[in-house]
Amino acid sequence: MPAIIFDCDGVLADTERFGHLIAFNQTFRELGLPIQWSEADYAIKLKIAGGKERMASILNPEFVKQLDLPTDSSAQKTLISNWHKIKTEIYMEMVTKDKLPGRPGIVRLVKEAIDAGWKLAVASTSAEQSVRAVLENVVGASQSAQFEIFAGDIVSHKKPAADIYLLALKHLKMSTNEALVIEDSRNGLLAAVSAGLRCIITLSSYTKNEDMSEAIMVLSDLGEHGAPMQIMENRSNVNLSSFLTLKDFEACLLT
């Protein structure tokens, strides 16, 4: 059976703007760090894949000297890891309190795919525990148990490198012609296409102005009955309607 591989942040839920940014800033406050990212700041940080890597970007020489932080790379790595654990705890508390609703069409499509026997996976640069929390919150415990999860530091090179998608294909025992990816960012899109996979984009808060020219289609979301999706680009041979269905995914695999 074919597979759908979802990104997490921005695809399952609009977590970057309403989750991760808030969690990062709360972490900085709790640690007493003189930094708060604005939405514009965070849009730039999102070009860096991975939460630890985004945190590490603040450790410029001036900032390190100002706060008397360690200059040794190993000590800095440990410091960032500890900071990120705090951030993850804050973020997961937000998720479990249902503050991050799923994006349109996700629950509907997942149910269709499970009923049809399709394989499902999530491939994300976020921490695995965060991904599992978001997934379960969006689709429920029973349906989330049907997913394979590939997340966090499971690969050495994060998106836009193809590593995580190549790993997913290997574990799923699938060829590139048997799986479709849903992403929301250019980094994710490049990772998918570099792995030889077809990619559908559902734009999120921070990715609306990114170049998505390699995607087979670019949509506002997956759409719902009574809440149609917007179609920005359609480079497939699929005749799209108001929401994306599993039959559309099947047709995409033949594109």
PDB file of C-alpha atoms in Angstrom:
ATOM      1  CA  MET A   1       0.000   0.000   0.000  1.00  0.00           C
ATOM      2  CA  PRO A   2       1.123   3.614  -0.591  1.00  0.00           C
ATOM      3  CA  ALA A   3       2.195   5.991   2.178  1.00  0.00           C
ATOM      4  CA  ILE A   4       1.642   9.593   3.209  1.00  0.00           C
ATOM      5  CA  ILE A   5       4.524  11.203   5.097  1.00  0.00           C
ATOM      6  CA  PHE A   6       3.546  14.344   6.992  1.00  0.00           C
ATOM      7  CA  ASP A   7       5.772  17.061   8.339  1.00  0.00           C
ATOM      8  CA  CYS A   8       4.635  18.063  11.830  1.00  0.00           C
ATOM      9  CA  ASP A   9       5.002  21.777  12.534  1.00  0.00           C
ATOM     10  CA  GLY A  10       2.837  23.839  10.203  1.00  0.00           C
ATOM     11  CA  VAL A  11       1.275  20.744   8.611  1.00  0.00           C
ATOM     12  CA  LEU A  12      -0.505  18.841  11.389  1.00  0.00           C
ATOM     13  CA  ALA A  13      -1.109  22.079  13.288  1.00  0.00           C
ATOM     14  CA  ASP A  14       0.062  25.690  12.971  1.00  0.00           C
ATOM     15  CA  THR A  15       2.507  25.087  15.789  1.00  0.00           C
ATOM     16  CA  GLU A  16       5.282  27.528  14.898  1.00  0.00           C
ATOM     17  CA  ARG A  17       3.405  30.758  15.471  1.00  0.00           C
ATOM     18  CA  PHE A  18       1.039  29.612  18.214  1.00  0.00           C
ATOM     19  CA  GLY A  19       3.300  27.089  19.945  1.00  0.00           C
ATOM     20  CA  HIS A  20       7.047  27.056  19.390  1.00  0.00           C
ATOM     21  CA  LEU A  21       7.569  30.836  19.288  1.00  0.00           C
ATOM     22  CA  ILE A  22       5.654  31.271  22.535  1.00  0.00           C
ATOM     23  CA  ALA A  23       7.562  28.385  24.142  1.00  0.00           C
ATOM     24  CA  PHE A  24      10.952  29.750  23.076  1.00  0.00           C
ATOM     25  CA  ASN A  25      10.194  33.187  24.515  1.00  0.00           C
ATOM     26  CA  GLN A  26       8.858  31.751  27.777  1.00  0.00           C
ATOM     27  CA  THR A  27      12.029  29.662  28.071  1.00  0.00           C
ATOM     28  CA  PHE A  28      14.207  32.730  27.575  1.00  0.00           C
ATOM     29  CA  ARG A  29      12.260  34.546  30.287  1.00  0.00           C
ATOM     30  CA  GLU A  30      12.524  31.648  32.738  1.00  0.00           C
ATOM     31  CA  LEU A  31      16.274  31.408  32.115  1.00  0.00           C
ATOM     32  CA  GLY A  32      16.693  35.155  32.568  1.00  0.00           C
ATOM     33  CA  LEU A  33      18.096  35.599  29.067  1.00  0.00           C
ATOM     34  CA  PRO A  34      17.761  39.145  27.653  1.00  0.00           C
ATOM     35  CA  ILE A  35      16.102  38.029  24.447  1.00  0.00           C
ATOM     36  CA  GLN A  36      12.573  37.776  23.059  1.00  0.00           C
ATOM     37  CA  TRP A  37      11.900  36.873  19.450  1.00  0.00           C
ATOM     38  CA  SER A  38       9.287  38.859  17.573  1.00  0.00           C
ATOM     39  CA  GLU A  39       7.247  37.187  14.835  1.00  0.00           C
ATOM     40  CA  ALA A  40       9.599  38.779  12.289  1.00  0.00           C
ATOM     41  CA  ASP A  41      12.646  37.489  14.185  1.00  0.00           C
ATOM     42  CA  TYR A  42      11.184  34.008  14.308  1.00  0.00           C
ATOM     43  CA  ALA A  43      10.415  34.004  10.598  1.00  0.00           C
ATOM     44  CA  ILE A  44      14.171  34.375  10.054  1.00  0.00           C
ATOM     45  CA  LYS A  45      15.007  31.715  12.668  1.00  0.00           C
ATOM     46  CA  LEU A  46      12.724  29.257  10.872  1.00  0.00           C
ATOM     47  CA  LYS A  47      15.226  29.150   8.028  1.00  0.00           C
ATOM     48  CA  ILE A  48      17.371  27.181  10.509  1.00  0.00           C
ATOM     49  CA  ALA A  49      16.074  23.611  10.837  1.00  0.00           C
ATOM     50  CA  GLY A  50      15.757  22.293  14.393  1.00  0.00           C
ATOM     51  CA  GLY A  51      14.937  23.926  17.725  1.00  0.00           C
ATOM     52  CA  LYS A  52      18.358  23.347  19.271  1.00  0.00           C
ATOM     53  CA  GLU A  53      19.976  24.831  16.206  1.00  0.00           C
ATOM     54  CA  ARG A  54      17.756  27.918  16.429  1.00  0.00           C
ATOM     55  CA  MET A  55      18.681  28.360  20.081  1.00  0.00           C
ATOM     56  CA  ALA A  56      22.365  27.904  19.288  1.00  0.00           C
ATOM     57  CA  SER A  57      22.146  30.778  16.792  1.00  0.00           C
ATOM     58  CA  ILE A  58      21.927  33.284  19.655  1.00  0.00           C
ATOM     59  CA  LEU A  59      25.347  32.259  20.985  1.00  0.00           C
ATOM     60  CA  ASN A  60      27.357  34.859  19.131  1.00  0.00           C
ATOM     61  CA  PRO A  61      30.631  36.012  20.795  1.00  0.00           C
ATOM     62  CA  GLU A  62      29.077  39.240  22.124  1.00  0.00           C
ATOM     63  CA  PHE A  63      26.093  37.443  23.702  1.00  0.00           C
ATOM     64  CA  VAL A  64      28.342  34.752  25.215  1.00  0.00           C
ATOM     65  CA  LYS A  65      30.697  37.361  26.720  1.00  0.00           C
ATOM     66  CA  GLN A  66      27.818  39.526  28.005  1.00  0.00           C
ATOM     67  CA  LEU A  67      26.287  36.633  29.966  1.00  0.00           C
ATOM     68  CA  ASP A  68      29.579  34.912  30.811  1.00  0.00           C
ATOM     69  CA  LEU A  69      28.482  31.727  29.073  1.00  0.00           C
ATOM     70  CA  PRO A  70      30.897  28.906  28.224  1.00  0.00           C
ATOM     71  CA  THR A  71      32.973  29.351  25.085  1.00  0.00           C
ATOM     72  CA  ASP A  72      33.859  25.679  24.669  1.00  0.00           C
ATOM     73  CA  SER A  73      31.775  24.068  21.910  1.00  0.00           C
ATOM     74  CA  SER A  74      31.066  20.930  23.938  1.00  0.00           C
ATOM     75  CA  ALA A  75      29.901  22.962  26.958  1.00  0.00           C
ATOM     76  CA  GLN A  76      27.738  25.124  24.704  1.00  0.00           C
ATOM     77  CA  LYS A  77      26.150  22.011  23.203  1.00  0.00           C
ATOM     78  CA  THR A  78      25.257  20.783  26.694  1.00  0.00           C
ATOM     79  CA  LEU A  79      23.898  24.218  27.606  1.00  0.00           C
ATOM     80  CA  ILE A  80      21.686  24.341  24.528  1.00  0.00           C
ATOM     81  CA  SER A  81      20.463  20.804  25.184  1.00  0.00           C
ATOM     82  CA  ASN A  82      19.414  21.802  28.722  1.00  0.00           C
ATOM     83  CA  TRP A  83      17.683  24.960  27.488  1.00  0.00           C
ATOM     84  CA  HIS A  84      15.863  22.981  24.831  1.00  0.00           C
ATOM     85  CA  LYS A  85      14.587  20.452  27.393  1.00  0.00           C
ATOM     86  CA  ILE A  86      12.931  23.325  29.274  1.00  0.00           C
ATOM     87  CA  LYS A  87      11.449  24.668  26.047  1.00  0.00           C
ATOM     88  CA  THR A  88      10.120  21.222  25.097  1.00  0.00           C
ATOM     89  CA  GLU A  89       8.395  20.838  28.480  1.00  0.00           C
ATOM     90  CA  ILE A  90       6.702  24.234  28.069  1.00  0.00           C
ATOM     91  CA  TYR A  91       5.650  23.396  24.520  1.00  0.00           C
ATOM     92  CA  MET A  92       4.285  19.971  25.431  1.00  0.00           C
ATOM     93  CA  GLU A  93       2.204  21.487  28.221  1.00  0.00           C
ATOM     94  CA  MET A  94       0.648  23.805  25.647  1.00  0.00           C
ATOM     95  CA  VAL A  95      -0.096  20.854  23.350  1.00  0.00           C
ATOM     96  CA  THR A  96      -1.690  18.715  26.048  1.00  0.00           C
ATOM     97  CA  LYS A  97      -3.930  21.620  27.041  1.00  0.00           C
ATOM     98  CA  ASP A  98      -5.400  21.575  23.496  1.00  0.00           C
ATOM     99  CA  LYS A  99      -4.063  25.001  22.613  1.00  0.00           C
ATOM    100  CA  LEU A 100      -2.955  23.830  19.153  1.00  0.00           C
ATOM    101  CA  PRO A 101      -5.893  22.572  17.057  1.00  0.00           C
ATOM    102  CA  GLY A 102      -5.202  20.525  13.946  1.00  0.00           C
ATOM    103  CA  ARG A 103      -5.190  22.117  10.523  1.00  0.00           C
ATOM    104  CA  PRO A 104      -8.185  21.649   8.199  1.00  0.00           C
ATOM    105  CA  GLY A 105      -8.454  18.249   6.548  1.00  0.00           C
ATOM    106  CA  ILE A 106      -5.845  16.410   8.603  1.00  0.00           C
ATOM    107  CA  VAL A 107      -8.218  14.298  10.709  1.00  0.00           C
ATOM    108  CA  ARG A 108     -10.427  13.556   7.698  1.00  0.00           C
ATOM    109  CA  LEU A 109      -7.529  12.487   5.468  1.00  0.00           C
ATOM    110  CA  VAL A 110      -5.866  10.372   8.170  1.00  0.00           C
ATOM    111  CA  LYS A 111      -9.103   8.471   8.759  1.00  0.00           C
ATOM    112  CA  GLU A 112      -9.489   7.870   5.011  1.00  0.00           C
ATOM    113  CA  ALA A 113      -5.909   6.599   4.768  1.00  0.00           C
ATOM    114  CA  ILE A 114      -6.224   4.266   7.761  1.00  0.00           C
ATOM    115  CA  ASP A 115      -9.498   2.847   6.467  1.00  0.00           C
ATOM    116  CA  ALA A 116      -7.829   2.181   3.103  1.00  0.00           C
ATOM    117  CA  GLY A 117      -4.796   0.519   4.683  1.00  0.00           C
ATOM    118  CA  TRP A 118      -2.275   3.175   3.670  1.00  0.00           C
ATOM    119  CA  LYS A 119       0.956   3.571   5.627  1.00  0.00           C
ATOM    120  CA  LEU A 120       1.320   6.804   7.594  1.00  0.00           C
ATOM    121  CA  ALA A 121       4.400   8.543   8.952  1.00  0.00           C
ATOM    122  CA  VAL A 122       5.647  11.861  10.295  1.00  0.00           C
ATOM    123  CA  ALA A 123       9.116  13.156   9.385  1.00  0.00           C
ATOM    124  CA  SER A 124      10.098  16.206  11.424  1.00  0.00           C
ATOM    125  CA  THR A 125      13.119  18.054  12.789  1.00  0.00           C
ATOM    126  CA  SER A 126      11.265  18.674  16.078  1.00  0.00           C
ATOM    127  CA  ALA A 127      11.891  16.585  19.196  1.00  0.00           C
ATOM    128  CA  GLU A 128      10.196  13.197  18.997  1.00  0.00           C
ATOM    129  CA  GLN A 129       8.188  13.694  22.184  1.00  0.00           C
ATOM    130  CA  SER A 130       6.843  16.989  20.819  1.00  0.00           C
ATOM    131  CA  VAL A 131       5.866  15.375  17.537  1.00  0.00           C
ATOM    132  CA  ARG A 132       4.076  12.516  19.285  1.00  0.00           C
ATOM    133  CA  ALA A 133       2.223  14.975  21.512  1.00  0.00           C
ATOM    134  CA  VAL A 134       1.046  17.088  18.569  1.00  0.00           C
ATOM    135  CA  LEU A 135       0.055  14.048  16.527  1.00  0.00           C
ATOM    136  CA  GLU A 136      -1.964  12.497  19.355  1.00  0.00           C
ATOM    137  CA  ASN A 137      -3.598  15.826  20.163  1.00  0.00           C
ATOM    138  CA  VAL A 138      -4.645  16.323  16.522  1.00  0.00           C
ATOM    139  CA  VAL A 139      -5.754  12.841  15.416  1.00  0.00           C
ATOM    140  CA  GLY A 140      -6.308  11.041  18.739  1.00  0.00           C
ATOM    141  CA  ALA A 141      -4.447   8.236  20.499  1.00  0.00           C
ATOM    142  CA  SER A 142      -5.894   5.391  18.440  1.00  0.00           C
ATOM    143  CA  GLN A 143      -5.115   6.916  15.041  1.00  0.00           C
ATOM    144  CA  SER A 144      -1.715   8.288  16.093  1.00  0.00           C
ATOM    145  CA  ALA A 145      -0.689   4.718  16.969  1.00  0.00           C
ATOM    146  CA  GLN A 146      -0.906   3.921  13.243  1.00  0.00           C
ATOM    147  CA  PHE A 147       1.971   6.294  12.436  1.00  0.00           C
ATOM    148  CA  GLU A 148       5.700   5.715  12.173  1.00  0.00           C
ATOM    149  CA  ILE A 149       7.602   8.658  13.673  1.00  0.00           C
ATOM    150  CA  PHE A 150      10.939   9.933  12.381  1.00  0.00           C
ATOM    151  CA  ALA A 151      11.940  13.002  14.361  1.00  0.00           C
ATOM    152  CA  GLY A 152      14.519  15.116  16.150  1.00  0.00           C
ATOM    153  CA  ASP A 153      18.175  14.140  16.065  1.00  0.00           C
ATOM    154  CA  ILE A 154      17.520  10.781  14.407  1.00  0.00           C
ATOM    155  CA  VAL A 155      19.604  11.962  11.425  1.00  0.00           C
ATOM    156  CA  SER A 156      22.846  13.956  11.326  1.00  0.00           C
ATOM    157  CA  HIS A 157      21.697  16.430   8.684  1.00  0.00           C
ATOM    158  CA  LYS A 158      18.305  18.053   9.094  1.00  0.00           C
ATOM    159  CA  LYS A 159      16.058  19.556   6.427  1.00  0.00           C
ATOM    160  CA  PRO A 160      16.697  20.800   3.731  1.00  0.00           C
ATOM    161  CA  ALA A 161      18.945  17.725   3.581  1.00  0.00           C
ATOM    162  CA  ALA A 162      17.116  14.622   2.344  1.00  0.00           C
ATOM    163  CA  ASP A 163      18.308  12.391   5.220  1.00  0.00           C
ATOM    164  CA  ILE A 164      15.104  12.101   7.212  1.00  0.00           C
ATOM    165  CA  TYR A 165      13.012  11.223   4.161  1.00  0.00           C
ATOM    166  CA  LEU A 166      15.552   8.678   2.957  1.00  0.00           C
ATOM    167  CA  LEU A 167      15.477   7.123   6.424  1.00  0.00           C
ATOM    168  CA  ALA A 168      11.669   7.060   6.391  1.00  0.00           C
ATOM    169  CA  LEU A 169      11.600   5.324   3.017  1.00  0.00           C
ATOM    170  CA  LYS A 170      14.107   2.748   4.224  1.00  0.00           C
ATOM    171  CA  HIS A 171      12.145   1.931   7.382  1.00  0.00           C
ATOM    172  CA  LEU A 172       8.814   1.915   5.556  1.00  0.00           C
ATOM    173  CA  LYS A 173      10.382  -0.309   2.874  1.00  0.00           C
ATOM    174  CA  MET A 174       8.946   1.859   0.126  1.00  0.00           C
ATOM    175  CA  SER A 175      10.141   3.356  -3.129  1.00  0.00           C
ATOM    176  CA  THR A 176       9.809   7.025  -4.015  1.00  0.00           C
ATOM    177  CA  ASN A 177       6.904   6.137  -6.318  1.00  0.00           C
ATOM    178  CA  GLU A 178       4.874   4.761  -3.426  1.00  0.00           C
ATOM    179  CA  ALA A 179       4.898   7.725  -1.041  1.00  0.00           C
ATOM    180  CA  LEU A 180       3.728  11.343  -0.990  1.00  0.00           C
ATOM    181  CA  VAL A 181       4.933  14.073   1.348  1.00  0.00           C
ATOM    182  CA  ILE A 182       2.931  16.939   2.844  1.00  0.00           C
ATOM    183  CA  GLU A 183       5.108  19.886   3.867  1.00  0.00           C
ATOM    184  CA  ASP A 184       4.611  23.566   4.583  1.00  0.00           C
ATOM    185  CA  SER A 185       8.084  25.094   4.131  1.00  0.00           C
ATOM    186  CA  ARG A 186      10.762  25.411   1.482  1.00  0.00           C
ATOM    187  CA  ASN A 187      13.259  23.575   3.699  1.00  0.00           C
ATOM    188  CA  GLY A 188      10.853  20.662   3.965  1.00  0.00           C
ATOM    189  CA  LEU A 189      10.037  20.776   0.269  1.00  0.00           C
ATOM    190  CA  LEU A 190      13.725  20.652  -0.679  1.00  0.00           C
ATOM    191  CA  ALA A 191      14.286  17.731   1.691  1.00  0.00           C
ATOM    192  CA  ALA A 192      11.429  15.789   0.109  1.00  0.00           C
ATOM    193  CA  VAL A 193      12.317  16.430  -3.521  1.00  0.00           C
ATOM    194  CA  SER A 194      16.005  15.751  -2.827  1.00  0.00           C
ATOM    195  CA  ALA A 195      14.908  12.322  -1.639  1.00  0.00           C
ATOM    196  CA  GLY A 196      13.058  11.865  -4.934  1.00  0.00           C
ATOM    197  CA  LEU A 197       9.586  12.256  -3.413  1.00  0.00           C
ATOM    198  CA  ARG A 198       6.564  14.156  -4.708  1.00  0.00           C
ATOM    199  CA  CYS A 199       5.543  16.896  -2.309  1.00  0.00           C
ATOM    200  CA  ILE A 200       2.281  18.727  -1.635  1.00  0.00           C
ATOM    201  CA  ILE A 201       2.543  22.052   0.167  1.00  0.00           C
ATOM    202  CA  THR A 202      -0.062  23.362   2.616  1.00  0.00           C
ATOM    203  CA  LEU A 203       1.073  26.885   3.450  1.00  0.00           C
ATOM    204  CA  SER A 204       1.339  27.938   7.098  1.00  0.00           C
ATOM    205  CA  SER A 205       1.692  31.270   8.901  1.00  0.00           C
ATOM    206  CA  TYR A 206       5.390  31.743   8.165  1.00  0.00           C
ATOM    207  CA  THR A 207       5.708  30.148   4.733  1.00  0.00           C
ATOM    208  CA  LYS A 208       3.222  32.027   2.548  1.00  0.00           C
ATOM    209  CA  ASN A 209       5.919  33.945   0.674  1.00  0.00           C
ATOM    210  CA  GLU A 210       8.401  31.111   0.185  1.00  0.00           C
ATOM    211  CA  ASP A 211       9.321  29.684  -3.219  1.00  0.00           C
ATOM    212  CA  MET A 212       7.457  26.371  -3.613  1.00  0.00           C
ATOM    213  CA  SER A 213       8.088  25.856  -7.333  1.00  0.00           C
ATOM    214  CA  GLU A 214       9.182  22.220  -6.903  1.00  0.00           C
ATOM    215  CA  ALA A 215       5.892  21.176  -5.271  1.00  0.00           C
ATOM    216  CA  ILE A 216       3.292  19.288  -7.314  1.00  0.00           C
ATOM    217  CA  MET A 217       0.640  21.495  -5.739  1.00  0.00           C
ATOM    218  CA  VAL A 218       0.490  24.424  -3.313  1.00  0.00           C
ATOM    219  CA  LEU A 219      -2.656  24.730  -1.183  1.00  0.00           C
ATOM    220  CA  SER A 220      -3.904  26.810   1.715  1.00  0.00           C
ATOM    221  CA  ASP A 221      -4.709  23.554   3.571  1.00  0.00           C
ATOM    222  CA  LEU A 222      -6.294  20.175   2.800  1.00  0.00           C
ATOM    223  CA  GLY A 223      -9.820  21.586   2.897  1.00  0.00           C
ATOM    224  CA  GLU A 224     -12.998  20.395   4.600  1.00  0.00           C
ATOM    225  CA  HIS A 225     -16.633  19.890   3.674  1.00  0.00           C
ATOM    226  CA  GLY A 226     -18.070  23.394   3.789  1.00  0.00           C
ATOM    227  CA  ALA A 227     -14.615  24.981   4.189  1.00  0.00           C
ATOM    228  CA  PRO A 228     -12.905  24.745   0.785  1.00  0.00           C
ATOM    229  CA  MET A 229      -9.155  24.966   0.386  1.00  0.00           C
ATOM    230  CA  GLN A 230      -7.509  27.611  -1.781  1.00  0.00           C
ATOM    231  CA  ILE A 231      -5.451  26.329  -4.705  1.00  0.00           C
ATOM    232  CA  MET A 232      -2.361  28.456  -5.375  1.00  0.00           C
ATOM    233  CA  GLU A 233      -0.576  26.084  -7.752  1.00  0.00           C
ATOM    234  CA  ASN A 234      -1.472  22.729  -9.285  1.00  0.00           C
ATOM    235  CA  ARG A 235       1.275  21.102 -11.354  1.00  0.00           C
ATOM    236  CA  SER A 236      -0.267  17.646 -11.130  1.00  0.00           C
ATOM    237  CA  ASN A 237      -2.779  16.024 -13.467  1.00  0.00           C
ATOM    238  CA  VAL A 238      -5.357  15.932 -10.678  1.00  0.00           C
ATOM    239  CA  ASN A 239      -8.609  17.837 -11.150  1.00  0.00           C
ATOM    240  CA  LEU A 240      -8.877  19.363  -7.678  1.00  0.00           C
ATOM    241  CA  SER A 241     -12.172  20.265  -6.006  1.00  0.00           C
ATOM    242  CA  SER A 242     -12.796  21.964  -2.663  1.00  0.00           C
ATOM    243  CA  PHE A 243     -10.828  19.488  -0.523  1.00  0.00           C
ATOM    244  CA  LEU A 244      -8.084  16.933  -1.068  1.00  0.00           C
ATOM    245  CA  THR A 245      -9.129  13.274  -0.956  1.00  0.00           C
ATOM    246  CA  LEU A 246      -7.275   9.973  -0.854  1.00  0.00           C
ATOM    247  CA  LYS A 247      -8.244   9.429  -4.509  1.00  0.00           C
ATOM    248  CA  ASP A 248      -6.414  12.671  -5.293  1.00  0.00           C
ATOM    249  CA  PHE A 249      -3.334  11.278  -3.546  1.00  0.00           C
ATOM    250  CA  GLU A 250      -3.585   8.090  -5.588  1.00  0.00           C
ATOM    251  CA  ALA A 251      -3.735  10.176  -8.766  1.00  0.00           C
ATOM    252  CA  CYS A 252      -0.713  12.210  -7.626  1.00  0.00           C
ATOM    253  CA  LEU A 253       1.366   9.047  -7.425  1.00  0.00           C
ATOM    254  CA  LEU A 254       0.631   8.507 -11.108  1.00  0.00           C
ATOM    255  CA  THR A 255       1.574  12.077 -12.065  1.00  0.00           C
TER     256      THR A 255
END
